[in-house]
XYZ file of N, CA, C and O in Angstrom:
748
model
N -17.676 5.592 0.511
C -16.457 6.251 1.224
C -15.492 6.832 0.166
O -14.965 7.965 0.378
N -15.172 6.065 -0.800
C -14.329 6.501 -1.903
C -14.787 7.734 -2.642
O -13.983 8.592 -3.230
N -16.129 7.946 -2.743
C -16.755 8.895 -3.493
C -16.283 10.388 -3.126
O -16.147 11.201 -3.865
N -16.039 10.548 -1.746
C -15.713 11.868 -1.255
C -14.322 12.238 -1.839
O -13.996 13.523 -1.797
N -13.512 11.416 -2.180
C -12.236 11.797 -2.777
C -12.363 12.364 -4.083
O -11.479 13.070 -4.584
N -13.327 12.033 -4.904
C -13.471 12.434 -6.265
C -14.636 13.440 -6.520
O -14.895 13.656 -7.669
N -15.124 14.138 -5.451
C -16.062 15.322 -5.732
C -15.328 16.460 -6.295
O -14.230 16.857 -5.712
N -15.878 17.061 -7.395
C -15.240 18.243 -7.956
C -16.197 19.344 -7.756
O -17.332 19.329 -8.241
N -15.759 20.484 -7.111
C -16.521 21.730 -7.051
C -15.801 22.815 -7.872
O -14.714 22.721 -8.327
N -16.561 23.853 -7.835
C -15.923 25.114 -8.515
C -14.606 25.482 -7.855
O -13.616 25.747 -8.459
N -14.568 25.294 -6.543
C -13.300 25.647 -5.839
C -12.204 24.694 -6.273
O -11.140 25.101 -6.316
N -12.474 23.469 -6.417
C -11.565 22.450 -6.844
C -10.986 22.809 -8.273
O -9.805 22.721 -8.534
N -11.886 23.220 -9.257
C -11.527 23.645 -10.524
C -10.505 24.927 -10.542
O -9.527 24.902 -11.151
N -10.949 25.895 -9.701
C -10.200 27.086 -9.602
C -8.752 26.814 -8.977
O -7.773 27.109 -9.408
N -8.801 25.916 -7.871
C -7.581 25.547 -7.265
C -6.622 24.741 -8.246
O -5.354 24.831 -8.164
N -7.254 24.014 -9.096
C -6.416 23.210 -10.002
C -5.742 24.102 -11.109
O -4.597 23.903 -11.430
N -6.541 25.049 -11.587
C -5.947 26.025 -12.546
C -4.769 26.834 -11.821
O -3.696 26.952 -12.443
N -5.063 27.284 -10.686
C -3.955 28.093 -9.857
C -2.803 27.070 -9.564
O -1.614 27.547 -9.814
N -3.100 25.947 -9.099
C -2.074 24.933 -8.745
C -1.222 24.661 -9.930
O 0.012 24.601 -9.909
N -1.825 24.348 -11.073
C -1.102 23.969 -12.151
C -0.157 25.156 -12.676
O 0.978 24.988 -13.123
N -0.636 26.458 -12.613
C 0.107 27.496 -13.062
C 1.357 27.734 -12.091
O 2.612 27.843 -12.570
N 1.127 27.557 -10.728
C 2.246 27.607 -9.882
C 3.175 26.488 -10.034
O 4.428 26.765 -10.033
N 2.695 25.241 -10.251
C 3.600 24.112 -10.453
C 4.370 24.287 -11.648
O 5.587 24.119 -11.606
N 3.781 24.838 -12.838
C 4.655 25.100 -14.034
C 5.729 26.143 -13.782
O 6.810 25.889 -14.104
N 5.495 27.228 -13.087
C 6.383 28.188 -12.785
C 7.497 27.720 -11.857
O 8.773 28.037 -12.151
N 7.260 26.991 -10.908
C 8.135 26.369 -10.005
C 9.037 25.449 -10.773
O 10.233 25.367 -10.509
N 8.393 24.594 -11.492
C 9.087 23.576 -12.225
C 10.171 24.190 -13.159
O 11.167 23.719 -13.431
N 9.664 25.370 -13.764
C 10.651 26.117 -14.644
C 11.890 26.725 -14.044
O 13.012 26.685 -14.400
N 11.445 27.431 -12.813
C 12.354 28.379 -12.208
C 12.969 28.122 -10.954
O 13.907 28.712 -10.492
N 12.286 27.159 -10.105
C 12.734 27.067 -8.790
C 13.095 25.566 -8.552
O 12.296 24.758 -8.084
N 14.290 25.270 -9.091
C 14.690 23.844 -9.013
C 16.287 23.788 -8.866
O 16.922 24.854 -9.135
N 16.808 22.643 -8.335
C 18.189 22.579 -8.251
C 18.516 21.359 -8.976
O 18.074 20.264 -8.831
N 19.513 21.443 -10.009
C 19.969 20.317 -10.794
C 20.584 19.290 -9.964
O 21.151 19.563 -8.956
N 20.411 18.006 -10.342
C 21.163 16.886 -9.675
C 22.149 16.406 -10.648
O 22.290 16.712 -11.746
N 23.125 15.442 -10.108
C 24.192 14.995 -10.881
C 23.707 14.023 -11.973
O 24.453 13.650 -12.889
N 22.485 13.461 -11.876
C 21.864 12.551 -12.769
C 21.251 13.391 -13.981
O 20.525 14.261 -13.778
N 21.544 13.034 -15.195
C 21.082 13.833 -16.347
C 19.512 13.964 -16.338
O 18.820 13.079 -16.005
N 19.018 15.198 -16.628
C 17.610 15.491 -16.693
C 16.780 15.268 -15.503
O 15.623 15.068 -15.639
N 17.352 15.365 -14.376
C 16.615 15.297 -13.114
C 17.115 16.356 -12.203
O 18.242 16.828 -12.175
N 16.051 17.054 -11.483
C 16.377 18.191 -10.673
C 15.598 18.069 -9.396
O 14.575 17.300 -9.374
N 16.049 18.708 -8.236
C 15.265 18.820 -7.115
C 14.163 19.822 -7.522
O 14.456 20.958 -7.759
N 12.876 19.420 -7.495
C 11.766 20.229 -7.908
C 10.960 20.638 -6.768
O 10.252 19.768 -6.148
N 10.944 21.963 -6.535
C 10.035 22.543 -5.421
C 8.652 22.304 -5.783
O 7.694 22.423 -4.905
N 8.213 22.222 -7.100
C 6.819 22.078 -7.543
C 6.151 20.939 -6.894
O 4.865 21.042 -6.668
N 6.792 19.812 -6.511
C 6.035 18.614 -5.913
C 5.646 18.984 -4.543
O 4.673 18.376 -4.016
N 6.415 19.786 -3.806
C 5.871 20.203 -2.495
C 4.572 21.054 -2.632
O 3.559 20.715 -1.813
N 4.390 21.744 -3.619
C 3.234 22.551 -3.855
C 2.038 21.724 -4.326
O 0.880 21.829 -3.970
N 2.320 20.681 -5.233
C 1.470 19.741 -5.664
C 0.845 19.024 -4.482
O -0.305 18.719 -4.441
N 1.709 18.543 -3.593
C 1.441 17.742 -2.470
C 0.425 18.553 -1.534
O -0.594 18.044 -1.059
N 0.814 19.812 -1.465
C -0.051 20.689 -0.632
C -1.426 20.807 -1.244
O -2.485 20.629 -0.507
N -1.583 21.240 -2.508
C -2.862 21.446 -3.178
C -3.643 20.077 -3.152
O -4.830 19.982 -2.946
N -3.017 18.983 -3.414
C -3.651 17.636 -3.470
C -4.293 17.390 -2.094
O -5.363 16.823 -2.002
N -3.536 17.604 -0.961
C -4.046 17.390 0.352
C -5.192 18.119 0.730
O -6.260 17.752 1.364
N -5.312 19.458 0.087
C -6.438 20.303 0.396
C -7.623 20.070 -0.512
O -8.767 20.064 0.010
N -7.393 19.696 -1.828
C -8.420 19.567 -2.831
C -8.679 18.243 -3.299
O -9.552 18.018 -4.134
N -7.911 17.235 -2.961
C -8.129 15.836 -3.313
C -7.253 15.345 -4.501
O -6.498 16.088 -5.242
N -7.493 14.089 -4.959
C -6.731 13.348 -6.000
C -6.986 13.975 -7.320
O -5.950 13.986 -8.114
N -8.182 14.365 -7.637
C -8.399 14.845 -9.024
C -7.630 16.201 -9.224
O -6.915 16.293 -10.236
N -7.726 17.068 -8.297
C -6.955 18.367 -8.371
C -5.464 18.021 -8.457
O -4.638 18.571 -9.178
N -5.033 17.148 -7.516
C -3.601 16.821 -7.406
C -3.015 16.184 -8.700
O -2.002 16.583 -9.205
N -3.808 15.366 -9.220
C -3.483 14.646 -10.478
C -3.338 15.563 -11.688
O -2.429 15.639 -12.488
N -4.363 16.525 -11.814
C -4.473 17.443 -12.832
C -3.334 18.543 -12.715
O -2.759 18.977 -13.619
N -3.066 18.903 -11.537
C -2.027 20.090 -11.259
C -0.682 19.375 -11.716
O 0.096 20.115 -12.449
N -0.288 18.167 -11.322
C 0.897 17.513 -11.740
C 0.996 17.452 -13.207
O 1.949 17.725 -13.949
N -0.085 16.722 -13.765
C -0.187 16.514 -15.259
C -0.121 17.803 -16.066
O 0.813 17.983 -16.932
N -1.018 18.736 -15.870
C -1.169 19.976 -16.590
C 0.214 20.802 -16.414
O 0.794 21.290 -17.425
N 0.534 20.937 -15.184
C 1.796 21.824 -14.790
C 3.119 21.335 -15.540
O 3.917 22.018 -16.219
N 3.208 20.046 -15.477
C 4.414 19.389 -16.106
C 4.300 19.413 -17.640
O 5.390 19.767 -18.365
N 3.049 19.069 -18.217
C 2.964 19.257 -19.704
C 3.226 20.582 -20.207
O 3.855 20.770 -21.219
N 2.642 21.622 -19.545
C 2.799 23.032 -19.954
C 4.369 23.345 -19.907
O 4.892 23.989 -20.675
N 5.003 22.936 -18.778
C 6.401 23.236 -18.601
C 7.261 22.701 -19.775
O 8.007 23.389 -20.500
N 6.975 21.428 -20.211
C 7.696 20.753 -21.212
C 7.476 21.424 -22.499
O 8.396 21.565 -23.420
N 6.164 21.656 -22.802
C 5.708 22.214 -24.075
C 6.362 23.626 -24.215
O 6.855 23.986 -25.330
N 6.436 24.506 -23.172
C 7.085 25.756 -23.348
C 8.588 25.657 -23.339
O 9.168 26.378 -24.245
N 9.197 24.889 -22.512
C 10.720 24.838 -22.456
C 11.261 24.033 -23.606
O 12.364 24.336 -23.934
N 10.553 22.945 -23.920
C 11.276 21.973 -24.868
C 10.551 21.780 -26.189
O 10.853 21.075 -27.065
N 9.373 22.413 -26.380
C 8.632 22.231 -27.566
C 7.567 21.157 -27.502
O 6.690 21.269 -28.382
N 7.648 20.192 -26.795
C 6.721 19.044 -26.566
C 6.988 18.333 -25.177
O 7.997 18.270 -24.730
N 5.860 17.964 -24.730
C 5.854 17.093 -23.394
C 6.625 15.822 -23.544
O 6.530 15.179 -24.463
N 7.404 15.558 -22.502
C 7.914 14.194 -22.291
C 6.783 13.355 -21.527
O 6.883 13.394 -20.346
N 6.053 12.639 -22.401
C 4.788 12.096 -21.753
C 4.952 11.201 -20.635
O 4.240 11.042 -19.644
N 6.142 10.366 -20.568
C 6.172 9.379 -19.524
C 6.374 9.980 -18.257
O 5.722 9.613 -17.272
N 7.102 11.248 -18.201
C 7.198 11.869 -16.846
C 6.074 12.819 -16.615
O 5.748 12.960 -15.457
N 5.341 13.328 -17.581
C 4.143 14.067 -17.428
C 3.186 13.177 -16.710
O 2.385 13.546 -15.800
N 2.980 11.968 -17.291
C 1.953 11.034 -16.732
C 2.397 10.688 -15.328
O 1.567 10.639 -14.373
N 3.661 10.471 -15.048
C 4.177 10.246 -13.666
C 3.790 11.326 -12.746
O 3.459 11.124 -11.628
N 3.992 12.503 -13.174
C 3.683 13.717 -12.304
C 2.208 13.762 -11.985
O 1.820 13.989 -10.847
N 1.400 13.396 -12.954
C -0.191 13.424 -12.794
C -0.420 12.293 -11.689
O -1.232 12.382 -10.736
N 0.224 11.088 -11.786
C 0.031 9.979 -10.906
C 0.552 10.329 -9.566
O -0.273 10.075 -8.511
N 1.642 10.919 -9.481
C 2.097 11.377 -8.219
C 1.125 12.299 -7.539
O 0.675 12.119 -6.270
N 0.767 13.287 -8.277
C -0.204 14.243 -7.624
C -1.516 13.588 -7.167
O -2.188 13.870 -6.299
N -1.962 12.676 -8.092
C -3.204 11.923 -7.774
C -3.181 11.243 -6.456
O -4.034 11.365 -5.623
N -1.997 10.485 -6.269
C -1.739 9.742 -5.096
C -1.537 10.618 -3.928
O -2.166 10.311 -2.800
N -0.920 11.778 -4.035
C -0.813 12.734 -2.970
C -2.169 13.118 -2.526
O -2.428 13.330 -1.327
N -3.224 13.144 -3.284
C -4.564 13.549 -2.975
C -5.201 12.583 -2.026
O -6.253 12.904 -1.423
N -4.677 11.359 -1.903
C -5.254 10.442 -0.798
C -5.038 10.957 0.513
O -5.634 10.375 1.516
N -4.205 11.880 0.812
C -4.001 12.571 2.133
C -5.304 13.558 2.367
O -5.459 13.901 3.488
N -6.057 13.762 1.424
C -7.186 14.678 1.436
C -8.092 14.410 2.670
O -8.266 15.411 3.367
N -8.740 13.204 2.698
C -9.593 13.023 3.804
C -8.933 12.142 4.918
O -9.644 11.623 5.838
N -7.672 12.003 4.823
C -6.918 11.228 5.793
C -6.099 12.094 6.873
O -5.422 11.584 7.755
N -6.272 13.333 6.677
C -5.628 14.346 7.662
C -6.707 15.316 8.096
O -7.672 15.318 7.504
N -6.391 15.967 9.209
C -7.371 16.918 9.670
C -6.962 18.430 9.482
O -7.333 19.247 10.255
N -6.216 18.578 8.431
C -5.780 19.885 8.049
C -6.906 20.925 7.931
O -6.813 22.098 8.389
N -8.019 20.574 7.340
C -9.164 21.373 7.191
C -9.845 21.741 8.488
O -10.478 22.717 8.653
N -9.566 20.949 9.487
C -10.179 21.187 10.788
C -9.225 22.025 11.598
O -9.375 22.144 12.819
N -8.203 22.419 11.037
C -7.225 23.323 11.709
C -6.148 22.452 12.543
O -5.485 22.973 13.456
N -5.968 21.270 12.213
C -5.019 20.433 12.840
C -4.014 19.727 11.839
O -4.564 19.064 10.930
N -2.863 19.812 12.068
C -1.923 19.108 11.224
C -0.744 18.718 12.104
O 0.366 19.333 12.176
N -0.919 17.773 13.051
C -0.078 17.379 14.062
C 0.691 16.170 13.676
O 0.558 15.647 12.481
N 1.485 15.411 14.552
C 2.402 14.389 14.259
C 1.777 13.302 13.440
O 2.165 12.722 12.439
N 0.488 12.805 13.964
C -0.168 11.791 13.265
C -0.490 12.139 11.763
O -0.394 11.194 10.876
N -1.024 13.341 11.591
C -1.375 13.780 10.275
C -0.111 13.974 9.349
O -0.197 13.563 8.194
N 0.933 14.507 9.878
C 2.263 14.651 9.223
C 2.761 13.278 8.725
O 3.162 13.106 7.630
N 2.762 12.334 9.723
C 3.053 10.913 9.419
C 2.235 10.310 8.171
O 2.823 9.815 7.220
N 0.847 10.436 8.339
C -0.026 9.914 7.341
C 0.338 10.586 5.994
O 0.385 9.996 4.963
N 0.342 11.990 5.933
C 0.572 12.584 4.656
C 1.899 12.266 3.933
O 2.023 11.977 2.883
N 2.948 12.120 4.904
C 4.343 11.662 4.379
C 4.323 10.232 3.888
O 4.953 9.970 2.898
N 3.700 9.330 4.577
C 3.640 7.915 4.044
C 3.029 7.958 2.638
O 3.422 7.386 1.652
N 1.838 8.709 2.548
C 1.171 8.763 1.184
C 2.004 9.434 0.139
O 1.983 8.811 -0.947
N 2.551 10.536 0.422
C 3.359 11.115 -0.552
C 4.617 10.311 -0.997
O 5.033 10.274 -2.188
N 5.173 9.613 -0.032
C 6.298 8.734 -0.400
C 5.914 7.572 -1.286
O 6.466 7.262 -2.254
N 4.765 6.934 -0.897
C 4.149 6.015 -1.744
C 3.908 6.487 -3.260
O 4.196 5.839 -4.177
N 3.286 7.669 -3.232
C 2.973 8.290 -4.516
C 4.317 8.562 -5.315
O 4.343 8.260 -6.677
N 5.254 8.965 -4.734
C 6.630 9.131 -5.494
C 7.322 7.890 -5.761
O 7.801 7.881 -6.968
N 7.160 6.894 -5.064
C 7.757 5.524 -5.433
C 7.093 5.121 -6.628
O 7.647 4.530 -7.544
N 5.738 5.091 -6.675
C 4.933 4.499 -7.756
C 5.220 5.351 -8.971
O 5.450 4.817 -10.092
N 5.191 6.681 -8.891
C 5.427 7.579 -10.098
C 6.832 7.365 -10.677
O 6.945 7.350 -11.845
N 7.817 7.511 -9.760
C 9.231 7.658 -10.306
C 10.020 6.286 -10.388
O 11.042 6.303 -11.066
N 9.661 5.292 -9.590
C 10.382 4.114 -9.665
C 9.610 2.992 -10.592
O 10.208 2.067 -11.016
N 8.377 3.304 -10.878
C 7.696 2.349 -11.721
C 7.052 2.885 -12.970
O 7.514 2.621 -14.099
N 6.209 3.985 -12.856
C 5.602 4.625 -14.061
C 6.655 5.342 -14.933
O 6.639 4.943 -16.147
N 7.411 6.309 -14.445
C 8.214 7.117 -15.372
C 9.237 6.141 -16.078
O 9.410 6.278 -17.302
N 10.012 5.366 -15.340
C 11.053 4.562 -16.130
C 10.361 3.544 -17.020
O 10.878 3.286 -18.049
N 9.326 2.965 -16.601
C 8.589 1.959 -17.332
C 8.137 2.585 -18.715
O 8.274 1.955 -19.655
N 7.465 3.730 -18.635
C 7.010 4.383 -19.808
C 8.117 4.900 -20.699
O 7.958 4.904 -21.900
N 9.309 5.348 -20.022
C 10.331 5.757 -20.771
C 10.935 4.620 -21.729
O 11.315 4.837 -22.859
N 10.939 3.386 -21.079
C 11.371 2.243 -21.940
C 10.349 1.907 -22.994
O 10.724 1.693 -24.076
N 9.027 1.815 -22.592
C 8.013 1.619 -23.522
C 7.830 2.545 -24.600
O 7.727 2.147 -25.748
N 7.700 3.815 -24.343
C 7.371 4.843 -25.258
C 8.649 5.233 -26.075
O 8.623 5.478 -27.217
N 9.682 5.558 -25.305
C 10.832 6.178 -26.023
C 12.101 5.339 -26.225
O 13.037 5.738 -26.648
N 11.932 4.049 -25.767
C 13.043 3.082 -25.892
C 14.386 3.450 -25.259
O 15.371 3.349 -25.841
N 14.173 4.156 -24.103
C 15.350 4.662 -23.362
C 16.170 3.567 -22.705
O 15.463 2.492 -22.370
N 17.380 3.732 -22.389
C 18.256 2.679 -21.719
C 17.646 2.364 -20.283
O 17.436 3.355 -19.548
N 17.421 1.134 -19.996
C 16.783 0.749 -18.747
C 17.545 1.320 -17.548
O 17.053 1.826 -16.581
N 18.934 1.093 -17.515
C 19.860 1.523 -16.437
C 19.723 3.021 -16.256
O 19.645 3.561 -15.019
N 19.713 3.807 -17.227
C 19.617 5.292 -17.114
C 18.211 5.731 -16.603
O 18.249 6.429 -15.576
N 17.087 5.130 -17.023
C 15.787 5.744 -16.653
C 15.633 5.252 -15.118
O 14.910 5.964 -14.388
N 16.059 4.048 -14.781
C 15.892 3.681 -13.402
C 16.729 4.459 -12.462
O 16.434 4.732 -11.261
N 17.904 4.811 -12.850
C 18.830 5.700 -12.088
C 18.086 7.151 -11.985
O 18.037 7.662 -10.777
N 17.589 7.694 -13.131
C 16.917 8.925 -12.997
C 15.606 8.802 -12.048
O 15.319 9.657 -11.226
N 14.926 7.675 -12.172
C 13.780 7.390 -11.461
C 14.005 7.408 -9.901
O 13.313 7.935 -9.060
N 15.158 6.688 -9.648
C 15.487 6.583 -8.185
C 15.844 8.008 -7.602
O 15.393 8.309 -6.430
N 16.590 8.826 -8.316
C 17.038 10.123 -7.857
C 15.692 10.971 -7.778
O 15.650 11.740 -6.762
N 14.758 10.841 -8.788
C 13.575 11.693 -8.768
C 12.678 11.299 -7.550
O 12.083 12.099 -6.924
N 12.594 9.912 -7.247
C 11.834 9.489 -6.144
C 12.404 10.146 -4.775
O 11.599 10.700 -3.995
N 13.608 10.188 -4.621
C 14.243 10.679 -3.339
C 13.983 12.153 -3.346
O 13.422 12.782 -2.250
N 14.423 12.888 -4.470
C 14.340 14.361 -4.445
C 12.881 14.821 -4.261
O 12.510 15.775 -3.646
N 11.967 14.155 -5.022
C 10.490 14.573 -5.046
C 9.828 14.209 -3.642
O 9.049 15.036 -3.268
N 10.230 13.216 -2.998
C 9.755 12.858 -1.693
C 10.260 13.820 -0.699
O 9.473 14.240 0.167
N 11.558 14.376 -0.835
C 12.001 15.307 0.066
C 11.312 16.799 -0.128
O 10.776 17.273 0.753
N 11.077 17.033 -1.394
C 10.260 18.215 -1.750
C 8.954 18.198 -1.150
O 8.492 19.102 -0.484
N 8.131 17.132 -1.468
C 6.778 17.060 -0.913
C 6.760 16.948 0.612
O 5.956 17.558 1.167
N 7.710 16.189 1.129
C 7.853 16.036 2.651
C 8.060 17.393 3.349
O 7.361 17.674 4.175
N 9.120 18.058 2.904
C 9.462 19.274 3.580
C 8.619 20.365 3.231
O 8.012 21.085 4.132
N 8.471 20.724 1.946
C 7.688 21.843 1.516
C 6.207 21.624 1.782
O 5.514 22.543 2.270
N 5.728 20.484 1.330
C 4.304 20.129 1.560
C 3.893 20.215 2.995
O 2.918 20.746 3.504
N 4.753 19.549 3.926
C 4.464 19.512 5.420
C 4.482 21.024 5.947
O 3.556 21.230 6.694
N 5.477 21.777 5.590
C 5.511 23.199 6.036
C 4.264 23.977 5.600
O 3.625 24.630 6.482
N 3.926 23.951 4.263
C 2.664 24.556 3.901
C 1.416 24.147 4.556
O 0.483 24.858 4.946
N 1.246 22.842 4.730
C 0.112 22.315 5.540
C 0.041 22.643 6.842
O -1.099 22.878 7.430
N 1.086 22.599 7.598
C 1.194 23.229 8.922
C 0.693 24.733 9.067
O -0.114 25.085 9.821
N 1.306 25.347 8.139
C 0.846 26.826 7.999
C -0.707 27.007 7.651
O -1.372 27.898 8.309
N -1.152 26.184 6.645
C -2.586 26.336 6.252
C -3.380 25.926 7.356
O -4.426 26.532 7.652
N -3.058 24.871 8.118
C -3.916 24.350 9.201
C -3.985 25.427 10.276
O -5.145 25.580 10.903
N -3.024 26.158 10.464
C -3.082 27.288 11.469
C -3.988 28.408 11.069
O -4.470 29.160 12.014
N -4.400 28.478 9.838
C -5.364 29.445 9.440
C -6.744 28.955 9.597
O -7.743 29.684 9.355
N -6.923 27.641 9.711
C -8.363 27.005 9.832
C -8.914 27.222 11.130
O -8.177 27.200 12.271
N -10.304 27.326 11.447
C -10.839 27.287 12.685
C -10.930 25.848 13.158
O -11.513 25.011 12.482
N -10.383 25.663 14.304
C -10.455 24.409 14.931
C -11.878 23.991 15.461
O -12.531 24.919 15.821
N -12.309 22.752 15.251
C -13.547 22.384 15.724
C -13.780 22.635 17.112
O -12.879 22.195 17.874
N -14.954 23.113 17.438
C -15.144 23.347 18.950
C -14.456 24.591 19.460
O -14.521 24.911 20.743
N -13.758 25.358 18.682
C -13.067 26.499 19.228
C -13.895 27.822 19.215
O -13.500 28.739 19.907
N -14.993 27.769 18.597
C -15.864 28.907 18.529
C -16.989 28.643 19.651
O -17.699 27.763 19.547
N -16.955 29.406 20.721
C -18.012 29.300 21.640
C -18.972 30.494 21.632
O -18.594 31.640 21.311
N -20.278 30.294 21.964
C -21.178 31.339 22.104
C -21.059 32.116 23.367
O -20.979 31.541 24.519
N -20.916 33.429 23.186
C -20.928 34.270 24.444
C -22.205 34.770 24.791
O -22.891 35.344 23.974
N -22.669 34.416 25.943
C -24.036 34.736 26.380
C -23.968 35.817 27.562
O -23.266 35.688 28.389
């Protein structure tokens, strides 16, 4: 059962490259700063959640990791690994919506929207309240109160981004898919 989450096809690889590029560009240019230092409302997580739900955890994890690492390398000269890893973990967890929704069958109704949002909120909590601040303290010896404040703000903002933008894109995408049983043979 778990194996289907981790199948990688050519389509997955292409989607990962495209998703990472879009993530990086959104991360750089389409964000709203927050009152907490070094945190912003990032539209990129909505797109990461969308791609992860369509292509699975491997694509989602790589999109978050590669997109964030490239952004940091280009903008700051080197990646801030604790948050790059957290982005990868968030994207990976978002990917568990992959086989838990009917988006590919052309349906993304209330039940699927709830499942997707429960999964993305869990992913954001793990990434931003546990992984990012924990690694900030371990790797960079950052002040505990600061990193957990940043993590809390990032959790809320990224969950809103993934929830609103991801849900919107998934509803739109589902509308383009052929619903099962909707094609009938005309005789």
